[in-house]
Structure formats: C-alpha cells, structure tokens
mmCIF file with all atom_site columns, C-alpha atoms in Angstrom:
data_model
loop_
_atom_site.group_PDB
_atom_site.id
_atom_site.type_symbol
_atom_site.label_atom_id
_atom_site.label_alt_id
_atom_site.label_comp_id
_atom_site.label_asym_id
_atom_site.label_entity_id
_atom_site.label_seq_id
_atom_site.pdbx_PDB_ins_code
_atom_site.Cartn_x
_atom_site.Cartn_y
_atom_site.Cartn_z
_atom_site.occupancy
_atom_site.B_iso_or_equiv
_atom_site.pdbx_formal_charge
_atom_site.auth_seq_id
_atom_site.auth_comp_id
_atom_site.auth_asym_id
_atom_site.auth_atom_id
_atom_site.pdbx_PDB_model_num
ATOM 1   C CA . UNK S 1 1   ? 0.009   0.026   0.060   1.00 40.00 ? 209 UNK S CA 1
ATOM 2   C CA . UNK S 1 2   ? 1.373   3.513   -0.623  1.00 42.00 ? 210 UNK S CA 1
ATOM 3   C CA . UNK S 1 3   ? 2.591   5.388   2.195   1.00 42.00 ? 211 UNK S CA 1
ATOM 4   C CA . UNK S 1 4   ? 0.240   7.631   3.965   1.00 44.00 ? 212 UNK S CA 1
ATOM 5   C CA . UNK S 1 5   ? -2.738  5.453   3.039   1.00 56.00 ? 213 UNK S CA 1
ATOM 6   C CA . UNK S 1 6   ? -5.107  4.104   5.698   1.00 75.00 ? 214 UNK S CA 1
ATOM 7   C CA . UNK S 1 7   ? -4.971  0.218   5.555   1.00 87.00 ? 215 UNK S CA 1
ATOM 8   C CA . UNK S 1 8   ? -8.232  -1.231  4.125   1.00 94.00 ? 216 UNK S CA 1
ATOM 9   C CA . UNK S 1 9   ? -9.615  -4.187  5.789   1.00 96.00 ? 217 UNK S CA 1
ATOM 10  C CA . UNK S 1 10  ? -11.277 -7.179  4.018   1.00 98.00 ? 218 UNK S CA 1
ATOM 11  C CA . UNK S 1 11  ? -13.484 -9.800  5.353   1.00 98.00 ? 219 UNK S CA 1
ATOM 12  C CA . UNK S 1 12  ? -13.398 -13.190 3.541   1.00 99.00 ? 220 UNK S CA 1
ATOM 13  C CA . UNK S 1 13  ? -16.483 -15.362 4.282   1.00 99.00 ? 221 UNK S CA 1
ATOM 14  C CA . UNK S 1 14  ? -15.663 -18.692 2.739   1.00 98.00 ? 222 UNK S CA 1
ATOM 15  C CA . UNK S 1 15  ? -16.157 -22.260 4.221   1.00 97.00 ? 223 UNK S CA 1
ATOM 16  C CA . UNK S 1 16  ? -13.359 -23.763 1.850   1.00 97.00 ? 224 UNK S CA 1
ATOM 17  C CA . UNK S 1 17  ? -10.080 -23.232 3.786   1.00 98.00 ? 225 UNK S CA 1
ATOM 18  C CA . UNK S 1 18  ? -7.862  -23.516 0.749   1.00 97.00 ? 226 UNK S CA 1
ATOM 19  C CA . UNK S 1 19  ? -9.644  -20.633 -1.048  1.00 97.00 ? 227 UNK S CA 1
ATOM 20  C CA . UNK S 1 20  ? -9.832  -18.535 2.349   1.00 97.00 ? 228 UNK S CA 1
ATOM 21  C CA . UNK S 1 21  ? -6.102  -18.987 2.729   1.00 98.00 ? 229 UNK S CA 1
ATOM 22  C CA . UNK S 1 22  ? -5.418  -18.078 -0.922  1.00 98.00 ? 230 UNK S CA 1
ATOM 23  C CA . UNK S 1 23  ? -7.442  -14.974 -0.760  1.00 98.00 ? 231 UNK S CA 1
ATOM 24  C CA . UNK S 1 24  ? -5.889  -14.192 2.650   1.00 98.00 ? 232 UNK S CA 1
ATOM 25  C CA . UNK S 1 25  ? -2.338  -14.417 1.526   1.00 98.00 ? 233 UNK S CA 1
ATOM 26  C CA . UNK S 1 26  ? -2.961  -12.645 -1.743  1.00 98.00 ? 234 UNK S CA 1
ATOM 27  C CA . UNK S 1 27  ? -4.670  -9.679  -0.168  1.00 97.00 ? 235 UNK S CA 1
ATOM 28  C CA . UNK S 1 28  ? -2.194  -9.497  2.788   1.00 97.00 ? 236 UNK S CA 1
ATOM 29  C CA . UNK S 1 29  ? 0.712   -9.165  0.258   1.00 97.00 ? 237 UNK S CA 1
ATOM 30  C CA . UNK S 1 30  ? -1.178  -6.235  -1.432  1.00 95.00 ? 238 UNK S CA 1
ATOM 31  C CA . UNK S 1 31  ? -1.241  -4.482  1.894   1.00 95.00 ? 239 UNK S CA 1
ATOM 32  C CA . UNK S 1 32  ? -4.853  -5.203  2.899   1.00 96.00 ? 240 UNK S CA 1
ATOM 33  C CA . UNK S 1 33  ? -5.751  -6.238  6.650   1.00 97.00 ? 241 UNK S CA 1
ATOM 34  C CA . UNK S 1 34  ? -7.640  -9.450  6.246   1.00 98.00 ? 242 UNK S CA 1
ATOM 35  C CA . UNK S 1 35  ? -10.199 -11.296 8.528   1.00 98.00 ? 243 UNK S CA 1
ATOM 36  C CA . UNK S 1 36  ? -11.656 -14.709 7.855   1.00 98.00 ? 244 UNK S CA 1
ATOM 37  C CA . UNK S 1 37  ? -14.930 -16.211 8.465   1.00 98.00 ? 245 UNK S CA 1
ATOM 38  C CA . UNK S 1 38  ? -15.456 -20.060 7.682   1.00 97.00 ? 246 UNK S CA 1
ATOM 39  C CA . UNK S 1 39  ? -19.373 -20.054 7.895   1.00 98.00 ? 247 UNK S CA 1
ATOM 40  C CA . UNK S 1 40  ? -22.166 -17.971 7.217   1.00 97.00 ? 248 UNK S CA 1
ATOM 41  C CA . UNK S 1 41  ? -23.189 -17.398 10.857  1.00 97.00 ? 249 UNK S CA 1
ATOM 42  C CA . UNK S 1 42  ? -19.653 -16.324 11.883  1.00 98.00 ? 250 UNK S CA 1
ATOM 43  C CA . UNK S 1 43  ? -19.278 -14.084 8.744   1.00 98.00 ? 251 UNK S CA 1
ATOM 44  C CA . UNK S 1 44  ? -22.661 -12.231 9.449   1.00 97.00 ? 252 UNK S CA 1
ATOM 45  C CA . UNK S 1 45  ? -21.711 -11.760 13.261  1.00 97.00 ? 253 UNK S CA 1
ATOM 46  C CA . UNK S 1 46  ? -18.148 -10.528 12.027  1.00 98.00 ? 254 UNK S CA 1
ATOM 47  C CA . UNK S 1 47  ? -19.886 -7.928  9.499   1.00 97.00 ? 255 UNK S CA 1
ATOM 48  C CA . UNK S 1 48  ? -22.170 -6.674  12.098  1.00 96.00 ? 256 UNK S CA 1
ATOM 49  C CA . UNK S 1 49  ? -19.359 -6.156  14.513  1.00 95.00 ? 257 UNK S CA 1
ATOM 50  C CA . UNK S 1 50  ? -16.813 -4.728  12.406  1.00 89.00 ? 258 UNK S CA 1
ATOM 51  C CA . UNK S 1 51  ? -15.814 -0.988  12.236  1.00 89.00 ? 259 UNK S CA 1
ATOM 52  C CA . UNK S 1 52  ? -14.320 0.460   9.191   1.00 90.00 ? 260 UNK S CA 1
ATOM 53  C CA . UNK S 1 53  ? -14.592 -2.637  7.117   1.00 95.00 ? 261 UNK S CA 1
ATOM 54  C CA . UNK S 1 54  ? -13.600 -1.820  3.317   1.00 95.00 ? 262 UNK S CA 1
ATOM 55  C CA . UNK S 1 55  ? -14.761 -4.929  1.606   1.00 97.00 ? 263 UNK S CA 1
ATOM 56  C CA . UNK S 1 56  ? -16.317 -8.178  2.165   1.00 98.00 ? 264 UNK S CA 1
ATOM 57  C CA . UNK S 1 57  ? -15.614 -11.101 -0.073  1.00 98.00 ? 265 UNK S CA 1
ATOM 58  C CA . UNK S 1 58  ? -18.522 -13.483 0.232   1.00 99.00 ? 266 UNK S CA 1
ATOM 59  C CA . UNK S 1 59  ? -18.989 -17.118 -0.961  1.00 98.00 ? 267 UNK S CA 1
ATOM 60  C CA . UNK S 1 60  ? -22.711 -17.719 -1.976  1.00 97.00 ? 268 UNK S CA 1
ATOM 61  C CA . UNK S 1 61  ? -22.829 -21.424 -0.706  1.00 96.00 ? 269 UNK S CA 1
ATOM 62  C CA . UNK S 1 62  ? -22.002 -21.513 2.988   1.00 96.00 ? 270 UNK S CA 1
ATOM 63  C CA . UNK S 1 63  ? -22.899 -23.693 6.066   1.00 94.00 ? 271 UNK S CA 1
ATOM 64  C CA . UNK S 1 64  ? -25.133 -21.803 8.383   1.00 91.00 ? 272 UNK S CA 1
ATOM 65  C CA . UNK S 1 65  ? -26.819 -18.911 6.787   1.00 93.00 ? 273 UNK S CA 1
ATOM 66  C CA . UNK S 1 66  ? -25.924 -18.589 3.142   1.00 95.00 ? 274 UNK S CA 1
ATOM 67  C CA . UNK S 1 67  ? -24.222 -15.934 1.268   1.00 98.00 ? 275 UNK S CA 1
ATOM 68  C CA . UNK S 1 68  ? -27.639 -14.817 -0.239  1.00 98.00 ? 276 UNK S CA 1
ATOM 69  C CA . UNK S 1 69  ? -28.972 -14.144 3.326   1.00 98.00 ? 277 UNK S CA 1
ATOM 70  C CA . UNK S 1 70  ? -25.813 -12.236 4.217   1.00 98.00 ? 278 UNK S CA 1
ATOM 71  C CA . UNK S 1 71  ? -25.853 -9.968  1.134   1.00 98.00 ? 279 UNK S CA 1
ATOM 72  C CA . UNK S 1 72  ? -29.508 -9.365  1.591   1.00 98.00 ? 280 UNK S CA 1
ATOM 73  C CA . UNK S 1 73  ? -29.147 -8.508  5.261   1.00 97.00 ? 281 UNK S CA 1
ATOM 74  C CA . UNK S 1 74  ? -25.962 -6.218  4.447   1.00 98.00 ? 282 UNK S CA 1
ATOM 75  C CA . UNK S 1 75  ? -27.698 -4.359  1.788   1.00 97.00 ? 283 UNK S CA 1
ATOM 76  C CA . UNK S 1 76  ? -30.773 -3.773  3.762   1.00 97.00 ? 284 UNK S CA 1
ATOM 77  C CA . UNK S 1 77  ? -29.123 -2.666  6.989   1.00 96.00 ? 285 UNK S CA 1
ATOM 78  C CA . UNK S 1 78  ? -28.436 1.004   6.836   1.00 95.00 ? 286 UNK S CA 1
ATOM 79  C CA . UNK S 1 79  ? -25.237 0.403   9.047   1.00 94.00 ? 287 UNK S CA 1
ATOM 80  C CA . UNK S 1 80  ? -23.913 -2.166  6.461   1.00 96.00 ? 288 UNK S CA 1
ATOM 81  C CA . UNK S 1 81  ? -25.262 -1.067  3.121   1.00 96.00 ? 289 UNK S CA 1
ATOM 82  C CA . UNK S 1 82  ? -22.271 0.991   2.121   1.00 94.00 ? 290 UNK S CA 1
ATOM 83  C CA . UNK S 1 83  ? -19.900 -1.974  2.512   1.00 96.00 ? 291 UNK S CA 1
ATOM 84  C CA . UNK S 1 84  ? -18.979 -3.192  -0.745  1.00 97.00 ? 292 UNK S CA 1
ATOM 85  C CA . UNK S 1 85  ? -19.523 -6.902  -1.304  1.00 98.00 ? 293 UNK S CA 1
ATOM 86  C CA . UNK S 1 86  ? -17.732 -8.979  -4.022  1.00 98.00 ? 294 UNK S CA 1
ATOM 87  C CA . UNK S 1 87  ? -19.558 -12.542 -4.362  1.00 98.00 ? 295 UNK S CA 1
ATOM 88  C CA . UNK S 1 88  ? -18.048 -15.535 -5.708  1.00 95.00 ? 296 UNK S CA 1
ATOM 89  C CA . UNK S 1 89  ? -19.428 -18.919 -6.628  1.00 95.00 ? 297 UNK S CA 1
ATOM 90  C CA . UNK S 1 90  ? -18.432 -22.085 -8.546  1.00 94.00 ? 298 UNK S CA 1
ATOM 91  C CA . UNK S 1 91  ? -21.475 -21.183 -10.623 1.00 93.00 ? 299 UNK S CA 1
ATOM 92  C CA . UNK S 1 92  ? -20.926 -19.389 -13.885 1.00 94.00 ? 300 UNK S CA 1
ATOM 93  C CA . UNK S 1 93  ? -24.783 -19.219 -14.436 1.00 95.00 ? 301 UNK S CA 1
ATOM 94  C CA . UNK S 1 94  ? -25.805 -15.802 -15.662 1.00 97.00 ? 302 UNK S CA 1
ATOM 95  C CA . UNK S 1 95  ? -29.088 -15.671 -13.688 1.00 97.00 ? 303 UNK S CA 1
ATOM 96  C CA . UNK S 1 96  ? -27.022 -16.079 -10.539 1.00 97.00 ? 304 UNK S CA 1
ATOM 97  C CA . UNK S 1 97  ? -24.683 -13.294 -11.505 1.00 97.00 ? 305 UNK S CA 1
ATOM 98  C CA . UNK S 1 98  ? -27.584 -11.073 -12.326 1.00 98.00 ? 306 UNK S CA 1
ATOM 99  C CA . UNK S 1 99  ? -29.225 -11.756 -9.159  1.00 98.00 ? 307 UNK S CA 1
ATOM 100 C CA . UNK S 1 100 ? -26.193 -11.117 -6.946  1.00 98.00 ? 308 UNK S CA 1
ATOM 101 C CA . UNK S 1 101 ? -25.381 -7.767  -8.747  1.00 98.00 ? 309 UNK S CA 1
ATOM 102 C CA . UNK S 1 102 ? -29.253 -6.957  -8.685  1.00 98.00 ? 310 UNK S CA 1
ATOM 103 C CA . UNK S 1 103 ? -29.188 -7.271  -4.771  1.00 98.00 ? 311 UNK S CA 1
ATOM 104 C CA . UNK S 1 104 ? -26.150 -4.769  -4.675  1.00 97.00 ? 312 UNK S CA 1
ATOM 105 C CA . UNK S 1 105 ? -23.190 -6.940  -4.978  1.00 98.00 ? 313 UNK S CA 1
ATOM 106 C CA . UNK S 1 106 ? -20.119 -4.764  -6.466  1.00 97.00 ? 314 UNK S CA 1
ATOM 107 C CA . UNK S 1 107 ? -18.852 -7.817  -8.199  1.00 97.00 ? 315 UNK S CA 1
ATOM 108 C CA . UNK S 1 108 ? -19.227 -11.482 -9.262  1.00 97.00 ? 316 UNK S CA 1
ATOM 109 C CA . UNK S 1 109 ? -16.190 -13.837 -9.453  1.00 97.00 ? 317 UNK S CA 1
ATOM 110 C CA . UNK S 1 110 ? -16.251 -17.422 -10.588 1.00 97.00 ? 318 UNK S CA 1
ATOM 111 C CA . UNK S 1 111 ? -14.314 -20.052 -8.759  1.00 95.00 ? 319 UNK S CA 1
ATOM 112 C CA . UNK S 1 112 ? -11.738 -21.327 -8.905  1.00 93.00 ? 320 UNK S CA 1
ATOM 113 C CA . UNK S 1 113 ? -10.378 -17.931 -8.200  1.00 93.00 ? 321 UNK S CA 1
ATOM 114 C CA . UNK S 1 114 ? -7.324  -16.622 -9.946  1.00 94.00 ? 322 UNK S CA 1
ATOM 115 C CA . UNK S 1 115 ? -4.871  -14.223 -8.364  1.00 96.00 ? 323 UNK S CA 1
ATOM 116 C CA . UNK S 1 116 ? -5.168  -11.537 -11.226 1.00 96.00 ? 324 UNK S CA 1
ATOM 117 C CA . UNK S 1 117 ? -8.988  -11.362 -11.320 1.00 95.00 ? 325 UNK S CA 1
ATOM 118 C CA . UNK S 1 118 ? -9.168  -11.200 -7.508  1.00 97.00 ? 326 UNK S CA 1
ATOM 119 C CA . UNK S 1 119 ? -6.631  -8.579  -7.308  1.00 96.00 ? 327 UNK S CA 1
ATOM 120 C CA . UNK S 1 120 ? -8.342  -6.499  -9.923  1.00 95.00 ? 328 UNK S CA 1
ATOM 121 C CA . UNK S 1 121 ? -11.758 -6.989  -8.549  1.00 96.00 ? 329 UNK S CA 1
ATOM 122 C CA . UNK S 1 122 ? -10.613 -5.892  -5.085  1.00 96.00 ? 330 UNK S CA 1
ATOM 123 C CA . UNK S 1 123 ? -8.607  -2.971  -6.167  1.00 93.00 ? 331 UNK S CA 1
ATOM 124 C CA . UNK S 1 124 ? -11.236 -1.573  -8.650  1.00 93.00 ? 332 UNK S CA 1
ATOM 125 C CA . UNK S 1 125 ? -13.863 -1.976  -5.950  1.00 93.00 ? 333 UNK S CA 1
ATOM 126 C CA . UNK S 1 126 ? -11.989 -0.311  -2.875  1.00 88.00 ? 334 UNK S CA 1
ATOM 127 C CA . UNK S 1 127 ? -10.773 2.401   -5.211  1.00 75.00 ? 335 UNK S CA 1
ATOM 128 C CA . UNK S 1 128 ? -14.235 3.278   -6.180  1.00 61.00 ? 336 UNK S CA 1
ATOM 129 C CA . UNK S 1 129 ? -15.367 3.424   -2.804  1.00 57.00 ? 337 UNK S CA 1
ATOM 130 C CA . UNK S 1 130 ? -12.531 5.850   -2.071  1.00 57.00 ? 338 UNK S CA 1
ATOM 131 C CA . UNK S 1 131 ? -13.558 8.023   -4.954  1.00 50.00 ? 339 UNK S CA 1
ATOM 132 C CA . UNK S 1 132 ? -17.165 8.010   -3.816  1.00 54.00 ? 340 UNK S CA 1
ATOM 133 C CA . UNK S 1 133 ? -16.210 8.889   -0.287  1.00 56.00 ? 341 UNK S CA 1
ATOM 134 C CA . UNK S 1 134 ? -14.188 11.835  -1.378  1.00 55.00 ? 342 UNK S CA 1
ATOM 135 C CA . UNK S 1 135 ? -10.954 10.338  -0.252  1.00 48.00 ? 343 UNK S CA 1
ATOM 136 C CA . UNK S 1 136 ? -9.507  11.127  -3.778  1.00 44.00 ? 344 UNK S CA 1
ATOM 137 C CA . UNK S 1 137 ? -9.288  14.703  -4.718  1.00 45.00 ? 345 UNK S CA 1
ATOM 138 C CA . UNK S 1 138 ? -10.707 15.953  -7.936  1.00 49.00 ? 346 UNK S CA 1
ATOM 139 C CA . UNK S 1 139 ? -7.215  15.964  -9.647  1.00 48.00 ? 347 UNK S CA 1
ATOM 140 C CA . UNK S 1 140 ? -7.200  12.206  -9.114  1.00 49.00 ? 348 UNK S CA 1
ATOM 141 C CA . UNK S 1 141 ? -4.297  12.105  -6.533  1.00 48.00 ? 349 UNK S CA 1
ATOM 142 C CA . UNK S 1 142 ? -4.804  10.622  -3.313  1.00 41.00 ? 350 UNK S CA 1
ATOM 143 C CA . UNK S 1 143 ? -4.528  13.367  -0.582  1.00 42.00 ? 351 UNK S CA 1
ATOM 144 C CA . UNK S 1 144 ? -3.617  15.816  -3.221  1.00 40.00 ? 352 UNK S CA 1
#
C-alpha cells in the first residue's frame, strides 16, 4: 500500500479453507488487513461487529446462513449497506450473477479464483469506494 494511506480491511467469508487462505495471503501481500470467517453465521456476526470494513468477499454457498442471506441482510441494513461486497461462486450461471448484482453486490467472481482477477476486482472496488467517499481529490491524486 502506498505510504500515508489508511490500511483497508477485507473480510473473507468462505467455508473452503484453501480458498480462504489463498485470498488471505494474496490480499495480505497487497497490503490489506484480512479477516476470515469459515461459515455464514460467523461471517454475518463479524460483519455486524466490524468497524471500518472496506470490503467483504462472500461465497454464496456456506454452511449456516448462506451468502444470499448475508448479502440481503447487508444491503437492507443502513449500517452495513455501504460496505461493498464481491461475491464468488462455483456457478457461472448468468441468472446467478444478475441476481447477485441486482441485490447490490459490487462484483461477481467464478471459482476457482485466480490471483489476477481477485486482485483486480478488489482494487477496483476499494478504489471506487475511495472516490465515492471523497478520499481522492478532484485531480485524481490521493490526498492531493
């Protein structure tokens, strides 16, 4: 991360340990503070208790409450609705992608995740949130 920037935090909600660890390591190397939840109930509890969360990476098929429930809860809760969510699923079905985006997801990735796609989606989403919150000045420079 660039010097002077506030560290962004990402919550990865994924029941498959290999995918969770992959995302954690990759985002950690990119300078993000990463938290993990291994099921839907834990993930929802962490989202509700988090302060300053920059992004949620959310698997749609989870034990406990599934990703659809979490996405719906986040987007209908005024305290959580501004947190961007990138969902991922093993399904490449167009109806599923449209449903997730229609429910307010900022992005949709198909598993297996690849490093380039994940980094690009996370960077684009967190940068867009910076712009929308006014953290980037009109000349396009951070803090400038």
